[in-house]
PDB file of C-alpha atoms in Angstrom:
ATOM      1  CA  MET A   1       1.688 -11.791  -5.774  1.00  0.00           C
ATOM      2  CA  SER A   2      -1.772 -13.027  -4.543  1.00  0.00           C
ATOM      3  CA  THR A   3      -4.797 -12.184  -6.629  1.00  0.00           C
ATOM      4  CA  GLY A   4      -7.145 -12.163  -3.598  1.00  0.00           C
ATOM      5  CA  THR A   5      -7.916  -9.195  -1.552  1.00  0.00           C
ATOM      6  CA  GLY A   6      -5.666 -10.787   0.969  1.00  0.00           C
ATOM      7  CA  THR A   7      -5.582  -9.377   4.649  1.00  0.00           C
ATOM      8  CA  GLY A   8      -2.910  -7.744   6.247  1.00  0.00           C
ATOM      9  CA  THR A   9      -0.704  -5.945   4.039  1.00  0.00           C
ATOM     10  CA  GLY A  10       1.297  -2.679   4.351  1.00  0.00           C
ATOM     11  CA  THR A  11       1.564  -0.614   1.142  1.00  0.00           C
ATOM     12  CA  GLY A  12       3.763   2.626  -0.396  1.00  0.00           C
ATOM     13  CA  THR A  13       5.300   3.826  -2.981  1.00  0.00           C
ATOM     14  CA  GLY A  14       9.187   3.828  -4.288  1.00  0.00           C
ATOM     15  CA  THR A  15      12.056   1.831  -3.222  1.00  0.00           C
ATOM     16  CA  GLY A  16      14.785   4.665  -3.124  1.00  0.00           C
ATOM     17  CA  THR A  17      18.759   4.503  -3.319  1.00  0.00           C
ATOM     18  CA  GLY A  18      19.573   6.731  -0.713  1.00  0.00           C
ATOM     19  CA  THR A  19      20.949   6.145   3.001  1.00  0.00           C
ATOM     20  CA  GLY A  20      18.900   6.032   6.050  1.00  0.00           C
ATOM     21  CA  THR A  21      17.925   8.679   8.217  1.00  0.00           C
ATOM     22  CA  GLY A  22      16.515   8.430  11.800  1.00  0.00           C
ATOM     23  CA  THR A  23      15.004  10.772  14.494  1.00  0.00           C
ATOM     24  CA  GLY A  24      15.994  10.218  18.280  1.00  0.00           C
ATOM     25  CA  THR A  25      18.294   9.673  20.722  1.00  0.00           C
ATOM     26  CA  GLY A  26      20.200   6.540  21.735  1.00  0.00           C
ATOM     27  CA  THR A  27      23.353   4.511  22.082  1.00  0.00           C
ATOM     28  CA  GLY A  28      25.815   4.485  19.277  1.00  0.00           C
ATOM     29  CA  THR A  29      25.795   0.760  19.113  1.00  0.00           C
ATOM     30  CA  ASP A  30      22.136   0.249  19.080  1.00  0.00           C
ATOM     31  CA  GLU A  31      21.864   3.547  16.480  1.00  0.00           C
ATOM     32  CA  HIS A  32      25.066   2.037  14.252  1.00  0.00           C
ATOM     33  CA  GLU A  33      22.971  -1.766  14.056  1.00  0.00           C
ATOM     34  CA  ALA A  34      20.046   0.055  13.357  1.00  0.00           C
ATOM     35  CA  ARG A  35      21.763   2.103  10.051  1.00  0.00           C
ATOM     36  CA  ALA A  36      23.905  -1.013   9.236  1.00  0.00           C
ATOM     37  CA  LEU A  37      20.023  -2.375   8.963  1.00  0.00           C
ATOM     38  CA  ALA A  38      18.899   0.445   6.569  1.00  0.00           C
ATOM     39  CA  ALA A  39      21.671   0.777   5.030  1.00  0.00           C
ATOM     40  CA  ARG A  40      21.714  -3.271   4.305  1.00  0.00           C
ATOM     41  CA  VAL A  41      17.823  -2.776   3.213  1.00  0.00           C
ATOM     42  CA  VAL A  42      18.360  -0.246   0.965  1.00  0.00           C
ATOM     43  CA  GLN A  43      20.701  -1.704  -1.425  1.00  0.00           C
ATOM     44  CA  VAL A  44      18.484  -4.474  -1.395  1.00  0.00           C
ATOM     45  CA  GLY A  45      16.027  -2.340  -2.716  1.00  0.00           C
ATOM     46  CA  ALA A  46      18.072  -0.694  -5.259  1.00  0.00           C
ATOM     47  CA  TRP A  47      18.769  -3.934  -6.897  1.00  0.00           C
ATOM     48  CA  VAL A  48      14.991  -4.603  -7.274  1.00  0.00           C
ATOM     49  CA  GLU A  49      14.338  -1.252  -8.421  1.00  0.00           C
ATOM     50  CA  THR A  50      16.881  -1.867 -11.412  1.00  0.00           C
ATOM     51  CA  THR A  51      15.753  -5.643 -11.810  1.00  0.00           C
ATOM     52  CA  VAL A  52      12.312  -4.406 -12.003  1.00  0.00           C
ATOM     53  CA  GLY A  53      12.920  -1.389 -14.443  1.00  0.00           C
ATOM     54  CA  ALA A  54      14.505  -3.372 -17.197  1.00  0.00           C
ATOM     55  CA  LEU A  55      11.493  -5.759 -16.936  1.00  0.00           C
ATOM     56  CA  ALA A  56       9.370  -3.074 -17.467  1.00  0.00           C
ATOM     57  CA  GLU A  57      11.507  -1.042 -20.004  1.00  0.00           C
ATOM     58  CA  GLU A  58      11.126  -4.862 -21.950  1.00  0.00           C
ATOM     59  CA  VAL A  59       7.487  -5.762 -21.623  1.00  0.00           C
ATOM     60  CA  ALA A  60       7.254  -1.768 -22.982  1.00  0.00           C
ATOM     61  CA  ARG A  61       8.974  -2.758 -26.252  1.00  0.00           C
ATOM     62  CA  GLN A  62       7.146  -5.744 -27.016  1.00  0.00           C
ATOM     63  CA  LEU A  63       3.839  -4.146 -26.524  1.00  0.00           C
ATOM     64  CA  SER A  64       4.701  -0.447 -28.573  1.00  0.00           C
ATOM     65  CA  GLY A  65       2.983  -2.104 -31.813  1.00  0.00           C
ATOM     66  CA  PRO A  66      -0.681  -0.242 -32.827  1.00  0.00           C
ATOM     67  CA  ALA A  67      -2.508  -3.622 -31.784  1.00  0.00           C
ATOM     68  CA  PRO A  68      -0.753  -5.491 -29.355  1.00  0.00           C
ATOM     69  CA  ARG A  69      -1.674  -9.233 -28.663  1.00  0.00           C
ATOM     70  CA  ARG A  70      -0.535 -11.919 -25.816  1.00  0.00           C
ATOM     71  CA  SER A  71       1.555 -13.303 -28.517  1.00  0.00           C
ATOM     72  CA  ASP A  72       3.733 -10.691 -28.878  1.00  0.00           C
ATOM     73  CA  LEU A  73       4.903 -10.843 -24.692  1.00  0.00           C
ATOM     74  CA  ALA A  74       8.312 -12.535 -24.914  1.00  0.00           C
ATOM     75  CA  ILE A  75       9.301 -12.291 -20.885  1.00  0.00           C
ATOM     76  CA  GLU A  76       9.770 -16.191 -19.698  1.00  0.00           C
ATOM     77  CA  GLY A  77      13.377 -16.393 -20.319  1.00  0.00           C
ATOM     78  CA  ARG A  78      14.370 -12.744 -18.645  1.00  0.00           C
ATOM     79  CA  CYS A  79      11.762 -13.991 -15.902  1.00  0.00           C
ATOM     80  CA  ARG A  80      12.810 -17.607 -15.395  1.00  0.00           C
ATOM     81  CA  ALA A  81      16.659 -16.001 -15.298  1.00  0.00           C
ATOM     82  CA  LEU A  82      15.638 -13.587 -12.497  1.00  0.00           C
ATOM     83  CA  LEU A  83      13.931 -17.094 -10.053  1.00  0.00           C
ATOM     84  CA  GLU A  84      17.152 -18.306 -11.444  1.00  0.00           C
ATOM     85  CA  GLN A  85      19.778 -15.643  -9.472  1.00  0.00           C
ATOM     86  CA  ARG A  86      20.803 -16.040  -6.703  1.00  0.00           C
ATOM     87  CA  GLU A  87      21.970 -12.335  -5.111  1.00  0.00           C
ATOM     88  CA  VAL A  88      18.767 -11.707  -4.232  1.00  0.00           C
ATOM     89  CA  PRO A  89      16.615 -14.717  -4.863  1.00  0.00           C
ATOM     90  CA  LEU A  90      12.707 -14.308  -5.723  1.00  0.00           C
ATOM     91  CA  ALA A  91       9.843 -16.210  -5.551  1.00  0.00           C
ATOM     92  CA  GLY A  92       8.283 -15.071  -8.317  1.00  0.00           C
ATOM     93  CA  ALA A  93       8.351 -12.314 -11.380  1.00  0.00           C
ATOM     94  CA  GLY A  94       5.811 -11.487 -14.199  1.00  0.00           C
ATOM     95  CA  PHE A  95       3.719  -8.842 -16.195  1.00  0.00           C
ATOM     96  CA  VAL A  96      -0.217  -8.252 -15.339  1.00  0.00           C
ATOM     97  CA  ALA A  97      -1.426  -6.626 -18.339  1.00  0.00           C
ATOM     98  CA  GLU A  98      -4.379  -3.722 -17.771  1.00  0.00           C
ATOM     99  CA  THR A  99      -7.879  -4.409 -19.167  1.00  0.00           C
ATOM    100  CA  GLY A 100      -8.417  -3.850 -22.732  1.00  0.00           C
ATOM    101  CA  VAL A 101      -4.936  -3.023 -23.542  1.00  0.00           C
ATOM    102  CA  LEU A 102      -4.099  -6.665 -25.313  1.00  0.00           C
ATOM    103  CA  HIS A 103      -6.463  -6.833 -28.313  1.00  0.00           C
ATOM    104  CA  ASP A 104      -7.109 -10.854 -27.852  1.00  0.00           C
ATOM    105  CA  ALA A 105      -7.389 -10.605 -24.233  1.00  0.00           C
ATOM    106  CA  PRO A 106      -9.372  -8.529 -21.994  1.00  0.00           C
ATOM    107  CA  TYR A 107      -7.316  -9.797 -18.830  1.00  0.00           C
ATOM    108  CA  TRP A 108      -3.952 -11.380 -18.936  1.00  0.00           C
ATOM    109  CA  LEU A 109      -1.081 -12.055 -16.987  1.00  0.00           C
ATOM    110  CA  GLU A 110       2.174 -14.031 -17.094  1.00  0.00           C
ATOM    111  CA  TRP A 111       4.032 -14.585 -13.951  1.00  0.00           C
ATOM    112  CA  TRP A 112       6.818 -17.336 -12.887  1.00  0.00           C
ATOM    113  CA  THR A 113       6.840 -18.422  -9.743  1.00  0.00           C
ATOM    114  CA  ALA A 114       9.844 -20.541  -7.952  1.00  0.00           C
ATOM    115  CA  ASN A 115      10.623 -21.987  -4.151  1.00  0.00           C
ATOM    116  CA  PRO A 116      13.735 -19.686  -3.105  1.00  0.00           C
ATOM    117  CA  GLY A 117      14.959 -22.847  -0.721  1.00  0.00           C
ATOM    118  CA  ILE A 118      14.651 -25.191  -3.793  1.00  0.00           C
ATOM    119  CA  GLY A 119      15.600 -23.036  -7.003  1.00  0.00           C
ATOM    120  CA  ILE A 120      14.930 -23.080 -10.639  1.00  0.00           C
ATOM    121  CA  GLU A 121      13.819 -26.504 -10.655  1.00  0.00           C
ATOM    122  CA  SER A 122      10.732 -25.628  -8.684  1.00  0.00           C
ATOM    123  CA  CYS A 123       9.565 -22.817 -11.465  1.00  0.00           C
ATOM    124  CA  ARG A 124       6.433 -23.149 -12.884  1.00  0.00           C
ATOM    125  CA  ARG A 125       3.917 -20.729 -14.760  1.00  0.00           C
ATOM    126  CA  LEU A 126       0.824 -19.739 -12.296  1.00  0.00           C
ATOM    127  CA  ALA A 127      -2.236 -20.903 -13.520  1.00  0.00           C
ATOM    128  CA  ALA A 128      -4.539 -17.907 -13.257  1.00  0.00           C
ATOM    129  CA  ASP A 129      -8.014 -17.258 -14.460  1.00  0.00           C
ATOM    130  CA  THR A 130      -8.507 -14.883 -16.729  1.00  0.00           C
ATOM    131  CA  ASP A 131     -12.151 -15.873 -17.755  1.00  0.00           C
ATOM    132  CA  PRO A 132     -13.948 -12.688 -16.593  1.00  0.00           C
ATOM    133  CA  SER A 133     -17.460 -14.959 -16.566  1.00  0.00           C
ATOM    134  CA  SER A 134     -15.556 -18.264 -14.474  1.00  0.00           C
ATOM    135  CA  VAL A 135     -16.265 -18.812 -10.879  1.00  0.00           C
ATOM    136  CA  SER A 136     -12.948 -18.348 -10.129  1.00  0.00           C
ATOM    137  CA  PHE A 137     -11.956 -15.367 -11.758  1.00  0.00           C
ATOM    138  CA  ARG A 138     -10.456 -12.725  -9.554  1.00  0.00           C
ATOM    139  CA  ASP A 139     -10.188  -9.152 -10.870  1.00  0.00           C
ATOM    140  CA  TYR A 140      -6.366  -8.149  -9.951  1.00  0.00           C
ATOM    141  CA  SER A 141      -7.347  -4.417 -11.633  1.00  0.00           C
ATOM    142  CA  GLU A 142      -8.839  -4.345  -8.181  1.00  0.00           C
ATOM    143  CA  LEU A 143      -5.787  -4.799  -5.763  1.00  0.00           C
ATOM    144  CA  PRO A 144      -3.090  -2.509  -4.351  1.00  0.00           C
ATOM    145  CA  TRP A 145       0.247  -3.778  -6.506  1.00  0.00           C
ATOM    146  CA  PHE A 146      -2.194  -2.919  -9.216  1.00  0.00           C
ATOM    147  CA  VAL A 147      -4.194  -0.261  -8.291  1.00  0.00           C
ATOM    148  CA  THR A 148      -1.572   2.153  -6.670  1.00  0.00           C
ATOM    149  CA  PRO A 149       1.230   1.669  -9.882  1.00  0.00           C
ATOM    150  CA  ARG A 150      -1.704   2.998 -12.446  1.00  0.00           C
ATOM    151  CA  GLU A 151      -2.566   5.797  -9.969  1.00  0.00           C
ATOM    152  CA  THR A 152       0.413   7.613  -9.359  1.00  0.00           C
ATOM    153  CA  GLY A 153       2.756   6.000 -11.859  1.00  0.00           C
ATOM    154  CA  LYS A 154       5.506   5.143  -8.724  1.00  0.00           C
ATOM    155  CA  ILE A 155       6.616   1.532  -7.908  1.00  0.00           C
ATOM    156  CA  GLN A 156       4.534  -0.347  -5.270  1.00  0.00           C
ATOM    157  CA  VAL A 157       5.998  -2.170  -2.366  1.00  0.00           C
ATOM    158  CA  THR A 158       3.000  -3.906  -1.041  1.00  0.00           C
ATOM    159  CA  GLY A 159       3.477  -6.401   2.217  1.00  0.00           C
ATOM    160  CA  PRO A 160       4.056  -8.705   3.487  1.00  0.00           C
ATOM    161  CA  TYR A 161       1.001 -10.702   3.559  1.00  0.00           C
ATOM    162  CA  VAL A 162       0.731 -14.326   3.147  1.00  0.00           C
ATOM    163  CA  ASP A 163       0.415 -14.873  -0.567  1.00  0.00           C
ATOM    164  CA  TYR A 164      -2.271 -17.858  -0.305  1.00  0.00           C
ATOM    165  CA  VAL A 165      -2.142 -18.047  -4.383  1.00  0.00           C
ATOM    166  CA  CYS A 166       1.905 -18.329  -5.095  1.00  0.00           C
ATOM    167  CA  THR A 167       3.454 -18.587  -1.811  1.00  0.00           C
ATOM    168  CA  ASP A 168       2.060 -19.934   1.066  1.00  0.00           C
ATOM    169  CA  GLN A 169       4.373 -17.559   2.862  1.00  0.00           C
ATOM    170  CA  HIS A 170       4.644 -14.114   4.028  1.00  0.00           C
ATOM    171  CA  THR A 171       5.673 -12.153   0.781  1.00  0.00           C
ATOM    172  CA  LEU A 172       6.661  -8.606  -0.359  1.00  0.00           C
ATOM    173  CA  THR A 173       5.744  -7.589  -3.944  1.00  0.00           C
ATOM    174  CA  VAL A 174       7.133  -5.092  -6.069  1.00  0.00           C
ATOM    175  CA  THR A 175       5.645  -3.823  -8.726  1.00  0.00           C
ATOM    176  CA  GLN A 176       6.087  -1.128 -11.327  1.00  0.00           C
ATOM    177  CA  PRO A 177       4.188   0.352 -14.427  1.00  0.00           C
ATOM    178  CA  VAL A 178       4.470  -0.528 -17.688  1.00  0.00           C
ATOM    179  CA  VAL A 179       3.365   2.992 -19.864  1.00  0.00           C
ATOM    180  CA  VAL A 180       3.522   3.058 -23.871  1.00  0.00           C
ATOM    181  CA  ARG A 181       3.597   6.310 -25.508  1.00  0.00           C
ATOM    182  CA  SER A 182       2.084   7.428 -21.696  1.00  0.00           C
ATOM    183  CA  THR A 183      -0.751   5.217 -21.695  1.00  0.00           C
ATOM    184  CA  PHE A 184      -0.363   2.778 -18.719  1.00  0.00           C
ATOM    185  CA  VAL A 185      -0.557  -0.961 -19.775  1.00  0.00           C
ATOM    186  CA  GLY A 186       0.094  -3.040 -16.476  1.00  0.00           C
ATOM    187  CA  VAL A 187       2.600  -3.577 -14.434  1.00  0.00           C
ATOM    188  CA  VAL A 188       5.760  -5.517 -13.933  1.00  0.00           C
ATOM    189  CA  GLY A 189       6.797  -7.102 -10.637  1.00  0.00           C
ATOM    190  CA  VAL A 190       8.849  -9.118  -8.450  1.00  0.00           C
ATOM    191  CA  ASP A 191       7.561 -11.719  -5.324  1.00  0.00           C
ATOM    192  CA  LEU A 192      10.014 -11.531  -2.393  1.00  0.00           C
ATOM    193  CA  LEU A 193       9.959 -13.784   0.627  1.00  0.00           C
ATOM    194  CA  ALA A 194      10.148 -11.999   3.760  1.00  0.00           C
ATOM    195  CA  ALA A 195      11.910 -14.987   5.071  1.00  0.00           C
ATOM    196  CA  THR A 196      14.238 -14.136   2.317  1.00  0.00           C
ATOM    197  CA  VAL A 197      14.924 -10.470   3.333  1.00  0.00           C
ATOM    198  CA  GLU A 198      15.029 -11.747   7.030  1.00  0.00           C
ATOM    199  CA  GLN A 199      18.492 -14.321   5.620  1.00  0.00           C
ATOM    200  CA  LEU A 200      19.894 -11.377   3.398  1.00  0.00           C
ATOM    201  CA  LEU A 201      19.908  -9.080   6.858  1.00  0.00           C
ATOM    202  CA  GLY A 202      21.080 -12.394   8.606  1.00  0.00           C
ATOM    203  CA  PRO A 203      24.614 -11.423   9.526  1.00  0.00           C
ATOM    204  CA  ASP A 204      23.519  -7.925  10.574  1.00  0.00           C
ATOM    205  CA  LEU A 205      20.516  -9.166  12.527  1.00  0.00           C
ATOM    206  CA  ASP A 206      22.414 -11.978  13.928  1.00  0.00           C
ATOM    207  CA  ALA A 207      25.490  -9.841  15.372  1.00  0.00           C
ATOM    208  CA  ALA A 208      22.939  -7.552  16.884  1.00  0.00           C
ATOM    209  CA  ALA A 209      23.060  -6.241  20.438  1.00  0.00           C
ATOM    210  CA  GLY A 210      20.155  -4.446  20.699  1.00  0.00           C
ATOM    211  CA  VAL A 211      16.501  -5.351  19.363  1.00  0.00           C
ATOM    212  CA  HIS A 212      15.586  -4.129  16.107  1.00  0.00           C
ATOM    213  CA  VAL A 213      12.427  -4.614  13.880  1.00  0.00           C
ATOM    214  CA  LEU A 214      12.052  -4.063  10.277  1.00  0.00           C
ATOM    215  CA  VAL A 215       8.475  -2.934   9.526  1.00  0.00           C
ATOM    216  CA  ASN A 216       6.553  -1.458   6.706  1.00  0.00           C
ATOM    217  CA  ARG A 217       4.789   1.611   7.015  1.00  0.00           C
ATOM    218  CA  VAL A 218       1.920   0.041   9.148  1.00  0.00           C
ATOM    219  CA  GLY A 219       4.211  -0.930  11.317  1.00  0.00           C
ATOM    220  CA  ARG A 220       4.479  -4.630  10.542  1.00  0.00           C
ATOM    221  CA  VAL A 221       7.173  -6.788  11.050  1.00  0.00           C
ATOM    222  CA  VAL A 222       9.090  -7.716   8.817  1.00  0.00           C
ATOM    223  CA  ALA A 223      12.402  -9.268   9.764  1.00  0.00           C
ATOM    224  CA  ALA A 224      13.328  -8.541  13.478  1.00  0.00           C
ATOM    225  CA  SER A 225      16.786  -9.718  15.736  1.00  0.00           C
ATOM    226  CA  ASP A 226      14.333 -10.758  18.452  1.00  0.00           C
ATOM    227  CA  PRO A 227      12.416 -13.686  18.167  1.00  0.00           C
ATOM    228  CA  GLU A 228       9.667 -11.852  20.178  1.00  0.00           C
ATOM    229  CA  TYR A 229       8.689  -9.830  16.923  1.00  0.00           C
ATOM    230  CA  VAL A 230       7.227 -12.415  14.486  1.00  0.00           C
ATOM    231  CA  VAL A 231       6.095 -11.915  10.899  1.00  0.00           C
ATOM    232  CA  GLY A 232       3.784 -10.556   9.967  1.00  0.00           C
ATOM    233  CA  ASP A 233       2.971  -9.094  13.672  1.00  0.00           C
ATOM    234  CA  LEU A 234       2.187  -5.483  14.074  1.00  0.00           C
ATOM    235  CA  VAL A 235       4.296  -3.558  16.463  1.00  0.00           C
ATOM    236  CA  ARG A 236       2.289  -2.077  19.027  1.00  0.00           C
ATOM    237  CA  GLY A 237       2.720   0.565  20.892  1.00  0.00           C
ATOM    238  CA  LEU A 238       3.619   3.374  18.027  1.00  0.00           C
ATOM    239  CA  PRO A 239       3.151   6.637  17.765  1.00  0.00           C
ATOM    240  CA  GLU A 240       0.406   8.220  16.546  1.00  0.00           C
ATOM    241  CA  THR A 241       2.639  10.724  13.484  1.00  0.00           C
ATOM    242  CA  ASP A 242       3.147   9.193  10.543  1.00  0.00           C
ATOM    243  CA  TRP A 243       7.460   8.795  11.236  1.00  0.00           C
ATOM    244  CA  PHE A 244       7.514   8.522   7.427  1.00  0.00           C
ATOM    245  CA  THR A 245       5.976  11.828   6.564  1.00  0.00           C
ATOM    246  CA  GLY A 246       5.513  13.921  10.233  1.00  0.00           C
ATOM    247  CA  ARG A 247       2.224  14.085  10.015  1.00  0.00           C
ATOM    248  CA  ARG A 248       0.175  13.544  12.802  1.00  0.00           C
ATOM    249  CA  ARG A 249      -2.536  10.485  12.675  1.00  0.00           C
ATOM    250  CA  GLY A 250      -3.701  10.917  15.396  1.00  0.00           C
ATOM    251  CA  ARG A 251      -2.963  11.337  19.542  1.00  0.00           C
ATOM    252  CA  GLU A 252      -0.040  11.738  20.848  1.00  0.00           C
ATOM    253  CA  GLY A 253       2.134   9.918  23.582  1.00  0.00           C
ATOM    254  CA  ALA A 254       2.734   6.815  22.301  1.00  0.00           C
ATOM    255  CA  GLY A 255       5.937   5.007  21.034  1.00  0.00           C
ATOM    256  CA  ALA A 256       8.254   6.522  23.255  1.00  0.00           C
ATOM    257  CA  GLY A 257      10.164   3.550  23.587  1.00  0.00           C
ATOM    258  CA  TRP A 258      11.859   3.070  19.848  1.00  0.00           C
ATOM    259  CA  ARG A 259      13.819   4.970  17.385  1.00  0.00           C
ATOM    260  CA  PHE A 260      13.189   5.181  14.147  1.00  0.00           C
ATOM    261  CA  VAL A 261      15.581   4.857  11.044  1.00  0.00           C
ATOM    262  CA  ALA A 262      14.186   5.421   6.988  1.00  0.00           C
ATOM    263  CA  CYS A 263      15.554   2.681   4.384  1.00  0.00           C
ATOM    264  CA  GLY A 264      15.888   5.474   2.397  1.00  0.00           C
ATOM    265  CA  GLN A 265      12.712   6.269   0.148  1.00  0.00           C
ATOM    266  CA  LEU A 266      11.586   2.850   0.921  1.00  0.00           C
ATOM    267  CA  PRO A 267       8.045   2.706   2.684  1.00  0.00           C
ATOM    268  CA  LEU A 268      10.194   0.594   5.467  1.00  0.00           C
ATOM    269  CA  ALA A 269      12.052   1.281   8.489  1.00  0.00           C
ATOM    270  CA  VAL A 270      13.760   0.101  10.804  1.00  0.00           C
ATOM    271  CA  LEU A 271      12.207   0.186  14.483  1.00  0.00           C
ATOM    272  CA  SER A 272      14.843   0.331  17.304  1.00  0.00           C
ATOM    273  CA  ARG A 273      14.226  -0.604  21.164  1.00  0.00           C
ATOM    274  CA  ARG A 274      15.562   1.975  23.595  1.00  0.00           C
TER     275      ARG A 274
END
């Protein structure tokens, strides 16, 4: 989770649990490999969606009183447990409050981080400055991972971006709105390193005969079977049509060298070189 403005972030809503769908034609082997990768991404996405949803429900219960305060939050145990589990190793987890929701703090966040390569021994609470009068204060309420869930009421996937606050690595942040009696009170979320995604997809990527690249909605690389495609880089020469919506963004003609397989309803897709 970044509390700065950051650069090179791709955003989208929804995690989805369906199977990937594709367009275009190609060799049976390549198409099978791409669909297998997309299915694995959807599987991870479903786990993350369930995990974040459970955390949102817990925070909503804790803040359901008439005048919620910081002391009502008791999520450290759950967040530490999320950082300790190894099914999908996480780099961060926590809650970020909407401004003015807590009666004893205009801004507040509780976020724990850990290095997935080390484990729970590296867990620490993020020491974020929540005093608006402070020189080091950063208004998180203006950042995409906060704004989009607030405005859409849906899960948001932001990244990959380099998180200079928590991980110093390319990170995907998944956030979900927390709502109490129809009122938005903040977001819960988790951080997932792009390196972890690559690790989870490792067997499929290593065994692939073709070139497959997992990208976000704007074509930024999350993982790839070919070292030519580096995490965080933009894949060049993609079509001007937005493959996720079918809408044209501009002139046609680019991108003839790629096939597309969506990862369910996630703002992610597997591109395969023709």
